[in-house]
XYZ file of C-alpha atoms in Angstrom:
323
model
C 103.324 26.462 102.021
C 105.401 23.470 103.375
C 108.601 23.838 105.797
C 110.463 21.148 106.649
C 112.242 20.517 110.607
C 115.850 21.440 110.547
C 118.984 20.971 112.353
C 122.204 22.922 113.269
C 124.106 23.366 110.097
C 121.631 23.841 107.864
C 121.595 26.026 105.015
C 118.344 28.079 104.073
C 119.296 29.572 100.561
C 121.836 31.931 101.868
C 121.831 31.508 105.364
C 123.526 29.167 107.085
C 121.765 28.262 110.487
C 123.989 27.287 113.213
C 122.337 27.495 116.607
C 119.090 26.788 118.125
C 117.597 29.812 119.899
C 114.110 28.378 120.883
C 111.045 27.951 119.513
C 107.348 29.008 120.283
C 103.967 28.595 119.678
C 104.319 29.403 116.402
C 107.943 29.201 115.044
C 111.283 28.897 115.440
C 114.280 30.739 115.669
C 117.874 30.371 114.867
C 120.646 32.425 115.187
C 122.663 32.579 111.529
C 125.424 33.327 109.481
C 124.353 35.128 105.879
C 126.556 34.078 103.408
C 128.206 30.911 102.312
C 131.993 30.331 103.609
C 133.157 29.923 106.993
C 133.742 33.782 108.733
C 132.180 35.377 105.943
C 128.508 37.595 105.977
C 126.444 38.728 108.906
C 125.026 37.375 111.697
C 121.366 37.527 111.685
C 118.300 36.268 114.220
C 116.195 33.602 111.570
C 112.486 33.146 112.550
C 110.793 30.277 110.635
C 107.113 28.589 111.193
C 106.823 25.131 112.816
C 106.546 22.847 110.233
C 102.676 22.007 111.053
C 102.031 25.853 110.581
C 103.396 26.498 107.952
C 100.829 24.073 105.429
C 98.422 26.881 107.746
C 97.409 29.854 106.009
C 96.555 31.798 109.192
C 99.885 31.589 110.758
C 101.302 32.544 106.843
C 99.499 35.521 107.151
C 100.786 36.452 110.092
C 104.149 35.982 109.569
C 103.622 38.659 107.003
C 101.475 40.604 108.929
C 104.693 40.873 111.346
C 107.051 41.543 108.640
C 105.026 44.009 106.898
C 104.401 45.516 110.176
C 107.304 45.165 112.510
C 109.347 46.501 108.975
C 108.166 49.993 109.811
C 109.244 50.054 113.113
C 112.473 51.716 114.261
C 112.875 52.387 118.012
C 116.288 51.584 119.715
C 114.014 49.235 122.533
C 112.325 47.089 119.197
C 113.969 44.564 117.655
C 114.717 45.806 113.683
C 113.511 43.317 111.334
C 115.607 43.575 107.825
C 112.902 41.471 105.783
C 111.071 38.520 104.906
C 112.337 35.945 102.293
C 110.887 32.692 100.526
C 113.338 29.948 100.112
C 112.069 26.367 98.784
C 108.441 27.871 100.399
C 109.941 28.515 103.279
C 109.205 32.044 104.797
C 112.211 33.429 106.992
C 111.814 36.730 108.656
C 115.268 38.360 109.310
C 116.118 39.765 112.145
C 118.924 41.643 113.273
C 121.429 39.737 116.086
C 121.588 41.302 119.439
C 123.681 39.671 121.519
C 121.718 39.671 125.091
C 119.602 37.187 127.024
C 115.600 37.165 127.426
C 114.527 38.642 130.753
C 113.057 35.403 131.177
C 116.599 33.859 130.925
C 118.130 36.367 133.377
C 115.510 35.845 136.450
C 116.366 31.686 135.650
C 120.097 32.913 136.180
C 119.510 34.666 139.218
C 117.303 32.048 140.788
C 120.110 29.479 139.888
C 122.905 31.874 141.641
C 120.239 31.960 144.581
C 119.468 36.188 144.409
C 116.448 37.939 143.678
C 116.850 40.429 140.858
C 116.032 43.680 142.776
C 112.489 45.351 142.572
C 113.986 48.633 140.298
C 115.105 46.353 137.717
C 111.786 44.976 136.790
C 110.383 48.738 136.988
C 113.484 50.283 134.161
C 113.069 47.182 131.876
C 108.863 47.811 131.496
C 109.286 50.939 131.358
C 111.406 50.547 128.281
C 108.612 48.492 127.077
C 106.134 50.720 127.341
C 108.432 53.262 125.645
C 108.154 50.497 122.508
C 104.783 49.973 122.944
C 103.838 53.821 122.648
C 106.047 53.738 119.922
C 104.476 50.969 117.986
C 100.651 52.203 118.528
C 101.331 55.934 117.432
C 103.438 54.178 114.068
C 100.593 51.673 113.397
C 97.969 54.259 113.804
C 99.544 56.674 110.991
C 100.562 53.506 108.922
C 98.315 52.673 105.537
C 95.184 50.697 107.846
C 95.258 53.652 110.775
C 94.132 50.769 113.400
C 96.443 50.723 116.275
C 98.405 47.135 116.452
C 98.822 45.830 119.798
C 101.643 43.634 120.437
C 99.407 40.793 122.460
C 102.424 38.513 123.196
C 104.173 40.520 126.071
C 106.084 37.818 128.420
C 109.632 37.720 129.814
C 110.466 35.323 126.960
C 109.816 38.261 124.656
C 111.822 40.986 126.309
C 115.769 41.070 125.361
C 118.518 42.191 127.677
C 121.344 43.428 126.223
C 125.213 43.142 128.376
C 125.077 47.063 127.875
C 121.935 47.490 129.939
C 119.495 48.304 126.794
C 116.221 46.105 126.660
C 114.648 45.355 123.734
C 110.919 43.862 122.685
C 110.404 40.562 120.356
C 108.040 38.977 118.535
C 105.177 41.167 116.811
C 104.271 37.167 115.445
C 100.214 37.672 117.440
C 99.963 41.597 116.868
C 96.324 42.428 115.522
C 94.510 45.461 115.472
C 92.332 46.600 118.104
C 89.233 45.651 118.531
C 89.666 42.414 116.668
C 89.190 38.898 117.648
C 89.797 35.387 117.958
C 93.500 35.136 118.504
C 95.149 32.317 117.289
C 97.550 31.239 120.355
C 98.769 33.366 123.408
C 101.407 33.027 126.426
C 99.958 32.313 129.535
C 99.815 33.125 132.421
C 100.381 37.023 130.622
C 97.529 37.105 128.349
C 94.659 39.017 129.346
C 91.310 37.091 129.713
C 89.896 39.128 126.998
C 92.292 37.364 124.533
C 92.076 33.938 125.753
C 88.350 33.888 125.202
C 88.802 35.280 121.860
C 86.949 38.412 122.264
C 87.475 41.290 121.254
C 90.870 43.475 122.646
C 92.889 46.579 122.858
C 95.771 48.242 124.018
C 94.410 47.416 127.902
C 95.713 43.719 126.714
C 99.094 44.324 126.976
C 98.857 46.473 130.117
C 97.393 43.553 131.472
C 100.395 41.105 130.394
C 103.149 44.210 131.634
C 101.034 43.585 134.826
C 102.006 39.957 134.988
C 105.564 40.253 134.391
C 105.716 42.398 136.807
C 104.517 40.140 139.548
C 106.211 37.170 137.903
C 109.770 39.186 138.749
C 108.388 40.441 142.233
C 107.445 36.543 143.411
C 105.993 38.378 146.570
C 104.073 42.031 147.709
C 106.521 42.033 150.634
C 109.098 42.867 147.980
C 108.216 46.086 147.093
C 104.300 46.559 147.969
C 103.988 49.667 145.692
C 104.773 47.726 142.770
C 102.853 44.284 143.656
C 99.762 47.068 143.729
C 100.843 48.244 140.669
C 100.791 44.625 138.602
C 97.798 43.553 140.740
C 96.145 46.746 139.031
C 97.326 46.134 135.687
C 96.651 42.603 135.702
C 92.978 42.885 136.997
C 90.763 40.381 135.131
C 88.282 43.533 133.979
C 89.624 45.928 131.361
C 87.864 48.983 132.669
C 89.869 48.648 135.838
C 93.181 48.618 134.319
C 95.511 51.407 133.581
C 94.306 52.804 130.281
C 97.732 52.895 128.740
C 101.316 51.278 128.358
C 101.801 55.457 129.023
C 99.725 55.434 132.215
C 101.412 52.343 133.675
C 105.193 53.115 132.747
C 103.997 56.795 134.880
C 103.700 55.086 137.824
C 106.901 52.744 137.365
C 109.066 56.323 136.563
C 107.327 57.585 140.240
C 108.956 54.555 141.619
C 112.411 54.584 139.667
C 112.556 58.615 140.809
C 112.937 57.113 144.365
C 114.941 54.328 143.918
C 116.930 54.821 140.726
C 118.344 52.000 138.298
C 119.261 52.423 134.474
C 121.091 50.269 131.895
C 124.528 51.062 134.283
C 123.191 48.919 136.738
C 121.238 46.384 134.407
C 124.276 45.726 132.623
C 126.817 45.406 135.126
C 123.811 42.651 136.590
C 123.758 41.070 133.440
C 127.438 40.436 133.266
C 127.370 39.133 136.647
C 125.348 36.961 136.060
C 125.216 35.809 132.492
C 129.218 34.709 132.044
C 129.691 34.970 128.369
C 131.911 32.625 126.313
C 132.398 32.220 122.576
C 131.407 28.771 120.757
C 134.207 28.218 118.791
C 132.674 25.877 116.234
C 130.254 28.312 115.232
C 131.614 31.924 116.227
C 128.534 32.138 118.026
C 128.211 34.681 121.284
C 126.025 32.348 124.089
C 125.554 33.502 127.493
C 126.808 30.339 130.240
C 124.008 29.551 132.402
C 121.716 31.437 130.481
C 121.821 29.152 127.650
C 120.714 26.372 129.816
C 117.350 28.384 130.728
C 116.816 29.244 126.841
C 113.679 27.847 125.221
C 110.227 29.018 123.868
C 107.163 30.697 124.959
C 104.439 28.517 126.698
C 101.884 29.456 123.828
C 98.690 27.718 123.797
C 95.430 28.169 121.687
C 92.694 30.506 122.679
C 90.080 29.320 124.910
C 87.546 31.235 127.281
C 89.253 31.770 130.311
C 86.908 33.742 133.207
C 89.546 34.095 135.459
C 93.395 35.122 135.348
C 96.000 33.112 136.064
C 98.143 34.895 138.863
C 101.871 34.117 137.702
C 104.244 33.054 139.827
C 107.615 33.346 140.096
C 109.521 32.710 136.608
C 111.371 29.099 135.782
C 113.428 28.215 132.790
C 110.038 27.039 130.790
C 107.906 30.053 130.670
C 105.973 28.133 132.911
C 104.837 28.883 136.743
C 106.300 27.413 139.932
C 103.675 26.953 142.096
């Protein structure tokens, strides 16, 4: 299946793609119009393969895999996908458009504005997560295979904000069943060993990676020592060690939020601080100031053995650590 590179104002059959979200280790995505004529059709989130992965059967399947998969899903803190189309042997999985920012975007905001996004604030948005992540296990596990999926691309790049204070999770693109192996790519430093040495994984994978965002938006124990523990747990380089569950690790971030409470009230009113929307008016598009200069794709690279983790440190406007 070939795909060819494209550029803002491009049309894929009936979508018209505008803007340049960001790309990853697998595709690209674009935010769109649907529908031909300026102001008419909805706005819609375009993912597309990288041209070189697309002549790749592997990363075909997947994309299906995801569609087929993330299809089913319906949970106000996942992403809805609305379907998967073939134009010119091009696949584009449609996505709805929420206007937000990645949480990877908002700590490169704060960091600009010189502030530290406060400890709770990492603590509501995984929780959320793991809200999606239950979710997503209990739906695969009564879907048509009965494996449970994990998502096995958690990272900040993945994890919307909304200006309203609702987070939602991206990207089902490296989900696989449990217990299988040999990944294809994954986001460091938040994949688990396990996956980066291709071996076999489960649901402890993404505890691992909700462990690593954590201490990527903590930067330091003296922060809030409870949770530094609590990623230090989750991110532990042996399985067996880790929670057991998304459910067991968002318990301990709800003990923590019971004592020092934050919700979307206070996420939002934080995101509007600092992301300063403004309106493109050559494209209609909704962008988000200085967030738009921290936009840009997940630091995926393929699977190798790996015997140690990488501790992450605190979050730039790659993906990547600053040491």
């Amino acid at each position: 299946m070939a795909s060819r590179p494209v550029s803002p104002g491009f049309w894929r059959g009936r979508f018209f793609l505008h803007t340049r979200l960001g790309a990853g280790g697998m595709g690209e995505v674009w935010l769109a119009r649907e529908g031909r004529g300026r102001g008419c059709g909805a706005t819609v989130v375009i993912k597309q393969l990288l041209p070189h992965l697309a002549r790749d059967a592997r990363y075909v399947e997947l994309l299906r895999r995801e569609a087929a998969f993330t299809a089913t899903l319906h949970h106000p803190n996942i992403v809805r996908v609305l379907g998967l189309e073939e134009v010119d042997g091009t696949l584009l999985l449609v996505m709805e458009h929420v206007p937000c920012c990645t949480l990877q975007q908002l700590a490169e905001a704060a960091r600009l504005a010189g502030e530290a996004l406060p400890p709770a604030l990492g603590a509501f948005v995984l929780s959320c997560v793991c809200e999606a992540l239950e979710y997503a296990y209990a739906r695969s596990a009564h879907g048509e295979g009965g494996r449970v999926m994990i998502h096995g691309d958690i990272s900040p790049s993945n994890l919307l904000v909304a200006p309203e204070g609702g987070v939602k999770v991206l990207d089902f693109g490296l989900s696989r069943p449990e217990g299988e192996c040999a990944p294809l790519a994954a986001t460091r430093p938040f994949a688990a060993p396990e996956l980066l040495a291709s071996g076999p994984v489960d649901r402890r994978a993404d505890v691992y990676a909700l462990g690593a965002v954590l201490l990527a938006l903590l930067e330091h124990p003296s922060r809030a020592p409870e949770l530094w523990a609590l990623g230090q747990w989750a991110s532990t380089s042996r399985p067996h060690l880790r929670p057991a569950s998304a459910a067991d690790f968002q318990g301990e971030l709800e003990t923590f939020l019971a004592r020092e409470p934050f919700g979307p009230r206070q996420l939002g009113r934080l995101w509007r601080r600092l992301a300063s929307p403004r309106t493109e008016p050559e494209t209609g598009a909704s962008t988000t100031g200085v967030l738009e200069r921290g936009a840009g794709g997940s630091a995926h690279v393929e699977a190798e053995p790996a015997n140690q983790p990488v501790k992450p440190g605190p979050v730039d406007a790659r993906g990547a650590r600053r040491r």
